[in-house]
Coordinates of C-alpha atoms in Angstrom, one line a residue:
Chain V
X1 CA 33.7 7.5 0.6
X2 CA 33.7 7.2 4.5
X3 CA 31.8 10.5 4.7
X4 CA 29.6 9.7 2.4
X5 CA 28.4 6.6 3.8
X6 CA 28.3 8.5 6.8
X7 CA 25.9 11.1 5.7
X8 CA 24.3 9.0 3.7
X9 CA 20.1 8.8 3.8
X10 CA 19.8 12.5 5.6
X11 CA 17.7 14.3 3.5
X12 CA 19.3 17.5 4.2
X13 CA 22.9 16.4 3.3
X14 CA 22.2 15.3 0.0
X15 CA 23.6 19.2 -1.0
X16 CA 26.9 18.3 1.0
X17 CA 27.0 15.0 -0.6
X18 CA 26.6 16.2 -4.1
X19 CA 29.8 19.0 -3.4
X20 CA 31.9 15.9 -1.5
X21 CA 31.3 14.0 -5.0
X22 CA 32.4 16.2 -7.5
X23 CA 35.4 17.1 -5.6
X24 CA 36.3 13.8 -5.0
X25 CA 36.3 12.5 -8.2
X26 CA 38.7 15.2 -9.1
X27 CA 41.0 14.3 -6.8
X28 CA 40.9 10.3 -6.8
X29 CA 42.5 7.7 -9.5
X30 CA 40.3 6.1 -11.9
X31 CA 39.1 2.5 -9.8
X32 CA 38.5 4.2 -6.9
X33 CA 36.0 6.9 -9.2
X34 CA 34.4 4.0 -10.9
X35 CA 33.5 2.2 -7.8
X36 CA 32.0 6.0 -5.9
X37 CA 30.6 6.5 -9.3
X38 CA 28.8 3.2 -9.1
X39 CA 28.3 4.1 -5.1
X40 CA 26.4 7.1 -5.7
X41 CA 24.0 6.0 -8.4
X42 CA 22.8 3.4 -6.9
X43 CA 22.8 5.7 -3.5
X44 CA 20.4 8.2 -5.2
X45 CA 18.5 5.4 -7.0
X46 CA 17.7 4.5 -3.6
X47 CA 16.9 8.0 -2.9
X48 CA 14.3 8.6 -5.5
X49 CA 12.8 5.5 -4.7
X50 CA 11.9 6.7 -0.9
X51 CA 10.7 9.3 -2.4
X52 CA 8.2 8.4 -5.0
X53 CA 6.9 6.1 -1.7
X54 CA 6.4 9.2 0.5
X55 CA 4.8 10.7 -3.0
X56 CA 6.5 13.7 -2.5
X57 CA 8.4 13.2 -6.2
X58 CA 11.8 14.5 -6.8
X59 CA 12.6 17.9 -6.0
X60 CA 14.5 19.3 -8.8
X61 CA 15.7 22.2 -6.7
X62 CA 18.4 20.3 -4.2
X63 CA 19.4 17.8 -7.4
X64 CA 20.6 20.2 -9.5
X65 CA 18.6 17.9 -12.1
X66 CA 16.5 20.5 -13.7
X67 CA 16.7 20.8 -17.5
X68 CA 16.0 17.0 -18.2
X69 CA 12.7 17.5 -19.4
X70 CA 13.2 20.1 -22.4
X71 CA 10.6 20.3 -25.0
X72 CA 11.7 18.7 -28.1
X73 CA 11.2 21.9 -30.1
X74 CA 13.4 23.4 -27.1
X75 CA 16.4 20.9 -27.4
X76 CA 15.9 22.0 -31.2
X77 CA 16.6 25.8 -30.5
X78 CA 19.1 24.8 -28.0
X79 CA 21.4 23.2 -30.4
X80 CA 20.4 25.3 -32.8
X81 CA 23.4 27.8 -31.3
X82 CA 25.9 25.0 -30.9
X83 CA 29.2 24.7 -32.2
X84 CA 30.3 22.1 -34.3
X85 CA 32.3 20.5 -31.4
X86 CA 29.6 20.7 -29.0
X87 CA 27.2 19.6 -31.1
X88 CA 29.2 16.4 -32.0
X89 CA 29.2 15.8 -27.5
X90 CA 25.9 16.7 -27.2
X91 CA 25.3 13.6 -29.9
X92 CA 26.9 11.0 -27.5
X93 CA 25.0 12.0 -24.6
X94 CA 21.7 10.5 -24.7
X95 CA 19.3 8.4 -27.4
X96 CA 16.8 11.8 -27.8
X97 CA 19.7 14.3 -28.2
X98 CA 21.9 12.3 -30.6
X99 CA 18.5 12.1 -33.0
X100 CA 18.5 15.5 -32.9
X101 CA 22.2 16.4 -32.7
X102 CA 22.9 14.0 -35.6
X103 CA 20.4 15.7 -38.2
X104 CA 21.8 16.5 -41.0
X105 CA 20.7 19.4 -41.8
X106 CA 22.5 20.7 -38.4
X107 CA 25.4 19.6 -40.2
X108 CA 25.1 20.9 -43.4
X109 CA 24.5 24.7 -42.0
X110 CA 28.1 24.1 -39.6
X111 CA 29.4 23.3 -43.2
X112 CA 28.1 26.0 -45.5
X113 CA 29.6 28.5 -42.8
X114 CA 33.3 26.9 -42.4
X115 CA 33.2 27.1 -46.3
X116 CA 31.5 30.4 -46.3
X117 CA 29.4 29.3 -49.1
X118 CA 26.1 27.7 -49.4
X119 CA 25.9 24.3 -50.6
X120 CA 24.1 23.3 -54.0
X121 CA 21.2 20.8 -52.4
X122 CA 21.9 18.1 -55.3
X123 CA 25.7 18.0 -55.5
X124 CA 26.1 15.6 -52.0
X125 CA 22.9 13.7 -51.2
X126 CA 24.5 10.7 -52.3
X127 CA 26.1 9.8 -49.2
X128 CA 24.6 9.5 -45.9
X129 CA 26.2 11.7 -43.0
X130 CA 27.9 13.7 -45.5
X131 CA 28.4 16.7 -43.9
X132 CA 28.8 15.6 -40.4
X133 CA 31.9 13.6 -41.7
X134 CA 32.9 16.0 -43.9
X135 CA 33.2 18.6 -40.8
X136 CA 34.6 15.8 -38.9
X137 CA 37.1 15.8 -41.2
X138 CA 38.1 19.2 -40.9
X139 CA 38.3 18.8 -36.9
X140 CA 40.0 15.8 -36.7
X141 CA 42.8 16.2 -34.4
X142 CA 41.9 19.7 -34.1
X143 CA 39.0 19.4 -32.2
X144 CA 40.1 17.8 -29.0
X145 CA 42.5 21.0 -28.1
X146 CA 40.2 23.6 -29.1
X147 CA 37.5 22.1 -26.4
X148 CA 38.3 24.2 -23.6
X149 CA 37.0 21.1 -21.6
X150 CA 36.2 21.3 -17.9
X151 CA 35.7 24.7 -17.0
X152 CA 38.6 25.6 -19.5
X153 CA 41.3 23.9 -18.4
X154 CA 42.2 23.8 -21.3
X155 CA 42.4 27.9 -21.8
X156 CA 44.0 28.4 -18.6
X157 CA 46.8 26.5 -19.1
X158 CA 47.5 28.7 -22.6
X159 CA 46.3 28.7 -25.8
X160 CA 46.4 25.8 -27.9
X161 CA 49.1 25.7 -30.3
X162 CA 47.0 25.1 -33.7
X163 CA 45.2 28.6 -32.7
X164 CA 48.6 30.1 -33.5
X165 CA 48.8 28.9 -36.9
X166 CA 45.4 29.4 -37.8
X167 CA 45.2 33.4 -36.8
X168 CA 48.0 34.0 -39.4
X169 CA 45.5 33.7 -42.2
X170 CA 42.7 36.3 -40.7
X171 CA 39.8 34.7 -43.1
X172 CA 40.2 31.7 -42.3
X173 CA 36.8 30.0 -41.9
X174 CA 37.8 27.6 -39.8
X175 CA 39.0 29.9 -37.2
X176 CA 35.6 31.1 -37.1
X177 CA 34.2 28.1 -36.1
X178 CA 37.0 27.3 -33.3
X179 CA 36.6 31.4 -31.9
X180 CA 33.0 30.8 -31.6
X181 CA 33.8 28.0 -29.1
X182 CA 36.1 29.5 -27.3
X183 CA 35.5 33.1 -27.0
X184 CA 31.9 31.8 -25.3
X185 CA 34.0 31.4 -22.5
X186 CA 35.8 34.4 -22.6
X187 CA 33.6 36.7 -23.3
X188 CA 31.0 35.2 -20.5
X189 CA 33.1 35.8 -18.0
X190 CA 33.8 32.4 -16.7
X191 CA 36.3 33.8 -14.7
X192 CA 39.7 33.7 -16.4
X193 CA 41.1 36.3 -18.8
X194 CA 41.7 36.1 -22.9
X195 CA 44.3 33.9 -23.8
X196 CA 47.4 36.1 -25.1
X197 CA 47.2 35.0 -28.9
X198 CA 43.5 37.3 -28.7
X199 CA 44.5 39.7 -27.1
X200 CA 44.2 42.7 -28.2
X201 CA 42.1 41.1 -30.4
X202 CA 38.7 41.6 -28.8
X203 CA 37.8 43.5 -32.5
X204 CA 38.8 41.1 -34.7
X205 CA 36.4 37.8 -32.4
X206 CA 34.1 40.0 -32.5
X207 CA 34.2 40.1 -36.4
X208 CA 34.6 36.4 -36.5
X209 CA 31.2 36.0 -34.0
X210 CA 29.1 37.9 -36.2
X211 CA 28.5 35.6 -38.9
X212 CA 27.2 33.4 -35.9
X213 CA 25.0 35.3 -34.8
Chain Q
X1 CA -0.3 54.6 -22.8
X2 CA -3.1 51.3 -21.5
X3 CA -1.6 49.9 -18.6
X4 CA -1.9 45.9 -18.1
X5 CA -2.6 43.7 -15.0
X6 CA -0.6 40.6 -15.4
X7 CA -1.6 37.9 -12.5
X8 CA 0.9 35.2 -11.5
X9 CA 0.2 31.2 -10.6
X10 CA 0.4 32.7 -6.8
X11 CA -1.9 35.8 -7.2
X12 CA 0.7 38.6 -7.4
X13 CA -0.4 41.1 -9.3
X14 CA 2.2 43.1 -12.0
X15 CA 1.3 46.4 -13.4
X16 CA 3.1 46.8 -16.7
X17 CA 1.8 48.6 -20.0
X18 CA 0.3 46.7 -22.5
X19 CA 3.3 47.6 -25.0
X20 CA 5.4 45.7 -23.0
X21 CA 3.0 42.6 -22.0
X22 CA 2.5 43.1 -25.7
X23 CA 6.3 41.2 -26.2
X24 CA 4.7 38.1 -25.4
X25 CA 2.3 37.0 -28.0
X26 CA 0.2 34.6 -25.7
X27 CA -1.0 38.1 -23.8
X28 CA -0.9 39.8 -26.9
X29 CA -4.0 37.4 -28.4
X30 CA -5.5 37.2 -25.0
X31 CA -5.3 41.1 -24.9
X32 CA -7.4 41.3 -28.2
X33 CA -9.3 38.8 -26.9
X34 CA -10.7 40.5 -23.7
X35 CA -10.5 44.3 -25.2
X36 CA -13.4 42.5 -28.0
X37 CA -14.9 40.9 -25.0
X38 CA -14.8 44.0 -22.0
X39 CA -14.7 46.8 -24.1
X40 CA -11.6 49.5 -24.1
X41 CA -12.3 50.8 -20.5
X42 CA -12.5 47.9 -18.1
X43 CA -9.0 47.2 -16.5
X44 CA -7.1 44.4 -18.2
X45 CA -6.3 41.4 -15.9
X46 CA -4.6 38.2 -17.6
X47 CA -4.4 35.4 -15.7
X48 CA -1.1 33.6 -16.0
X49 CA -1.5 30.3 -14.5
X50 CA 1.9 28.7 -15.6
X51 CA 4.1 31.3 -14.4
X52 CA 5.1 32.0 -11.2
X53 CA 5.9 35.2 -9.2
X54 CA 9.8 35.7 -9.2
X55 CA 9.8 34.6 -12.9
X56 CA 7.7 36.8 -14.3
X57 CA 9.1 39.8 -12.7
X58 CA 12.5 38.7 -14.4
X59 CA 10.5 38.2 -17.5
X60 CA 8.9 42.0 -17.5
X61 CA 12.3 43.1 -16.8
X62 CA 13.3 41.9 -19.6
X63 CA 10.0 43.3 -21.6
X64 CA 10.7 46.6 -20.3
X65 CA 14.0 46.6 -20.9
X66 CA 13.4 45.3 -24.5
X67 CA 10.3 48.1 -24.8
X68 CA 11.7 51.3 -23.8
X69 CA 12.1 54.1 -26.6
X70 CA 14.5 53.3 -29.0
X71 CA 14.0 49.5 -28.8
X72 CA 13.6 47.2 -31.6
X73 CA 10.2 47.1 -31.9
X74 CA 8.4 45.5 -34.8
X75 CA 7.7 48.7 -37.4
X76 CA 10.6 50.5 -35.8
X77 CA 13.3 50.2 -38.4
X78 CA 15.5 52.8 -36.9
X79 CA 17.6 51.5 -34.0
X80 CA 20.8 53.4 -33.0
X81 CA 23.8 51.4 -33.1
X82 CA 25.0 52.4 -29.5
X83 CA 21.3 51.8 -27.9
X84 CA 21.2 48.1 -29.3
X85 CA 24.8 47.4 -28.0
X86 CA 23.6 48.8 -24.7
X87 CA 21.0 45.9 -25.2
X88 CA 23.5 43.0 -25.9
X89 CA 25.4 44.1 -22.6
X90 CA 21.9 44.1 -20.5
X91 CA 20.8 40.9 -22.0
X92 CA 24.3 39.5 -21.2
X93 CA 24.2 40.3 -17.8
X94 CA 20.0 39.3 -17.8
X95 CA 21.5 36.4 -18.3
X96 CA 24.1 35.6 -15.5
X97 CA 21.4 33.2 -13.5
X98 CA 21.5 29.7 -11.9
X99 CA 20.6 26.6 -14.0
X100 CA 17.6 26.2 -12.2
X101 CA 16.4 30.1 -12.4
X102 CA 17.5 29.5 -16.3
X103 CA 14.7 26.5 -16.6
X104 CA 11.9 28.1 -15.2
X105 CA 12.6 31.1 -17.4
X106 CA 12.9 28.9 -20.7
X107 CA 9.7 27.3 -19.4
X108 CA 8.2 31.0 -19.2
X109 CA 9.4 32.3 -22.5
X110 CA 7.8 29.0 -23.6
X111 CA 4.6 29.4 -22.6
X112 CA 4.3 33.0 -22.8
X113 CA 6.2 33.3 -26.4
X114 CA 8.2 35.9 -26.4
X115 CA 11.0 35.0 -29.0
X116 CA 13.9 37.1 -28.2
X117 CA 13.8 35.8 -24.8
X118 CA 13.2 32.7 -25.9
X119 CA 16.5 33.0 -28.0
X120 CA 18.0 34.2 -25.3
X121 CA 17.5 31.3 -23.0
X122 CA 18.2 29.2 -25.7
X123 CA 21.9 30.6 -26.1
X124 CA 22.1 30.2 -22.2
X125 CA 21.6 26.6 -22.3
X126 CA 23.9 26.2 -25.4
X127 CA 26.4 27.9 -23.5
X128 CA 26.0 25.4 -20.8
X129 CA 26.8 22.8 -22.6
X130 CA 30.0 24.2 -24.7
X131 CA 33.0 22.8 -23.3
X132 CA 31.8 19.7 -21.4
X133 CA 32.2 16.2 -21.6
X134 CA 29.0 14.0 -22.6
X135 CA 29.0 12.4 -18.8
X136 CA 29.4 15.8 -17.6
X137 CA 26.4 17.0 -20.1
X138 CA 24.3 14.5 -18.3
X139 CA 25.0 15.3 -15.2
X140 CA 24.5 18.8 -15.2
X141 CA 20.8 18.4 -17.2
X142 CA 19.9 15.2 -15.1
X143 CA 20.2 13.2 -17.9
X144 CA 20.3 9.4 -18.1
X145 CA 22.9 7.5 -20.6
X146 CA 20.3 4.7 -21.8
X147 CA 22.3 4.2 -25.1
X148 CA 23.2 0.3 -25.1
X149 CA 26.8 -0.6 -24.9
X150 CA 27.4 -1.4 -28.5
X151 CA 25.5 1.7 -29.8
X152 CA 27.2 4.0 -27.3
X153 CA 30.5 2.5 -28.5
X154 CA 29.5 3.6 -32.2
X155 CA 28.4 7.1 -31.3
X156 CA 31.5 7.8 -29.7
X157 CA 33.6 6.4 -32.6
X158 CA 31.8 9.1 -35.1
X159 CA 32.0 12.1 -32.9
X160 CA 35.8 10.8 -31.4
X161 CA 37.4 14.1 -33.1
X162 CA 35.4 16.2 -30.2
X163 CA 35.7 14.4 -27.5
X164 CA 38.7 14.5 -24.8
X165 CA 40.4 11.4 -24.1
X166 CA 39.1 10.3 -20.3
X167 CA 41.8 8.6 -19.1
X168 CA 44.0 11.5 -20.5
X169 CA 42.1 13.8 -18.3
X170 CA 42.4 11.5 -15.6
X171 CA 46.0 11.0 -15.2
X172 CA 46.7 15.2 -15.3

């Protein structure tokens, strides 16, 4: 916090800053993240403001800000490839994107592929949110392991145990929709290797993907 | 083979053939448009205004890449089954770029609409977002949270089953 206040202001730190930040808030306990949390919003709210005087705008470049302004019909296609899970995070995250991420019809294609059948349009218009819940419902308490959250954490430190039970039954639709999720991260080389339940099963994600594609 | 002059927002000139500026269907109409307006034997140049230098060469590379023999072209039905897994790989590593590289390129395959690219970018992004937290989301898209307190609340209540418990992350 020292350093930052230090550095502070200098236009050329603000790259420095930004690295100091994130590691820091890995590193410190949850009061002390709030407050440099609070610290550095208001630090770069300050920021912005000097330079919308000096009318030289923000430049997205050295913020690292730079897909904020997506075209709605962009966001669409974006999301368009998310999994359920993702989908259901990128809901929470701001006023535009939960319109769009809560759509039904979103929903409703998730569900006609984890039941591997389409859906008759008539048989569940009744209720509002029916298939969002409905896929809820097959997550719930599922979801939060198969997340391999923070730059897979998650994955690194093994696979998750209801993987185990799920690869048993090879068909299982709902494996497809968890492999999906976290072979992305596998198979893009984020930079750690396949967890040991797929290995040697590079064929058989591959098989579950394709639907998805 | 025609060959095509494609001119950048900073002047630069590219020299591709019209088969492959012919991916993107904003040249493709302006193509017709000047070829009824020059004639067939006056050079080609289009004008690309939106697009800068250093992402349009990435995007021809990718309309090359996408054109050569063998490609899926529209009419071509036959595709060999090694030749298009070749193309999954390239578009794979096509896409190993920063965030910021990957906007201007979404931007690009916006503007000049060429769909597979398009889809492509589109995956990129998705792929950005699997696997993080909603704070993290914003963060990394320069995002602001201006859900109010009481609707935030609710929105994280429906979608709870996805989301990893903060304070459980924080204490590890």
């Amino acid at each position: 916090m020292l350093a930052l206040r230090a550095c502070d202001g200098l236009e050329r730190n603000r790259e420095a800053c930004k690295k100091l930040v994130t590691e820091a808030l890995k590193v410190l306990p949850q009061a002390k993240r709030k407050q440099l949390q609070r610290f550095v919003k208001t630090q770069s709210i300050l920021v912005s403001k000097e330079h919308k005087r000096a009318g030289k705008g923000l430049d997205s470049a050295d913020q690292g800000l730079v897909l904020a302004d997506l075209a709605p019909d962009l966001v669409a296609a974006v999301f368009s490839h998310l999994g359920p899970c993702s989908l259901a995070v990128a809901a929470c995250v701001c006023r535009t994107w939960r319109t769009d991420a809560s759509k039904e019809s979103r929903w409703r294609s998730i569900y006609e592929k984890a039941h591997g059948i389409p859906v008759r349009a008539e048989s569940f218009t009744s209720r509002k949110h029916y298939f969002r819940d409905s896929v809820a419902e097959i997550f719930k308490g599922k979801g939060r392991q198969c997340l391999p959250y923070r730059s897979g954490r998650r994955l690194r430190d093994g696979c998750p145990i209801w993987l185990d039970d799920s690869v048993d039954h090879d068909s299982s639709p709902l494996l497809c929709l968890f492999v999906k999720e976290v072979t992305a991260y596998i198979v893009e080389g984020k930079g750690f290797a396949l967890p040991p339940l797929l290995r040697g099963r590079h064929h058989q994600v591959h098989q579950h993907i394709g639907p998805w594609n | 083979m025609r060959t095509v002059i494609l001119r950048s927002s900073d002047g630069a000139d590219h020299i591709v053939s019209s088969e492959a500026a012919s991916l993107s269907r904003t040249v493709q109409s302006l193509l017709e448009e000047l070829e009824a307006k020059e004639g067939e034997e006056s050079p080609l140049i289009v004008p690309l205004p939106n697009v800068c230098d250093c992402t349009l060469r990435k995007v021809l590379q990718y309309c090359i890449q996408h054109t050569e023999p063998g490609t899926n072209l529209t009419g071509r039905i036959h595709v060999s089954e090694t030749r298009r897994r070749d193309l999954e790989v390239w578009d794979r590593n096509y896409m190993l770029v920063s965030t910021d590289e990957l906007y201007h390129l979404v931007m690009a395959a916006h503007y000049l609409n060429v769909p597979g690219l398009l889809e492509l970018c589109c995956e990129g992004i998705a792929n950005l977002i699997r696997g993080k937290s909603p704070q993290h989301v914003r963060q990394h898209f320069g995002l602001v949270n201006n859900f109010e307190k009481a609707e935030e609340e609710d929105i994280r209540r429906t979608n709870l089953w996805a989301l990893v418990d903060e304070k459980e992350l924080a204490k590890k």
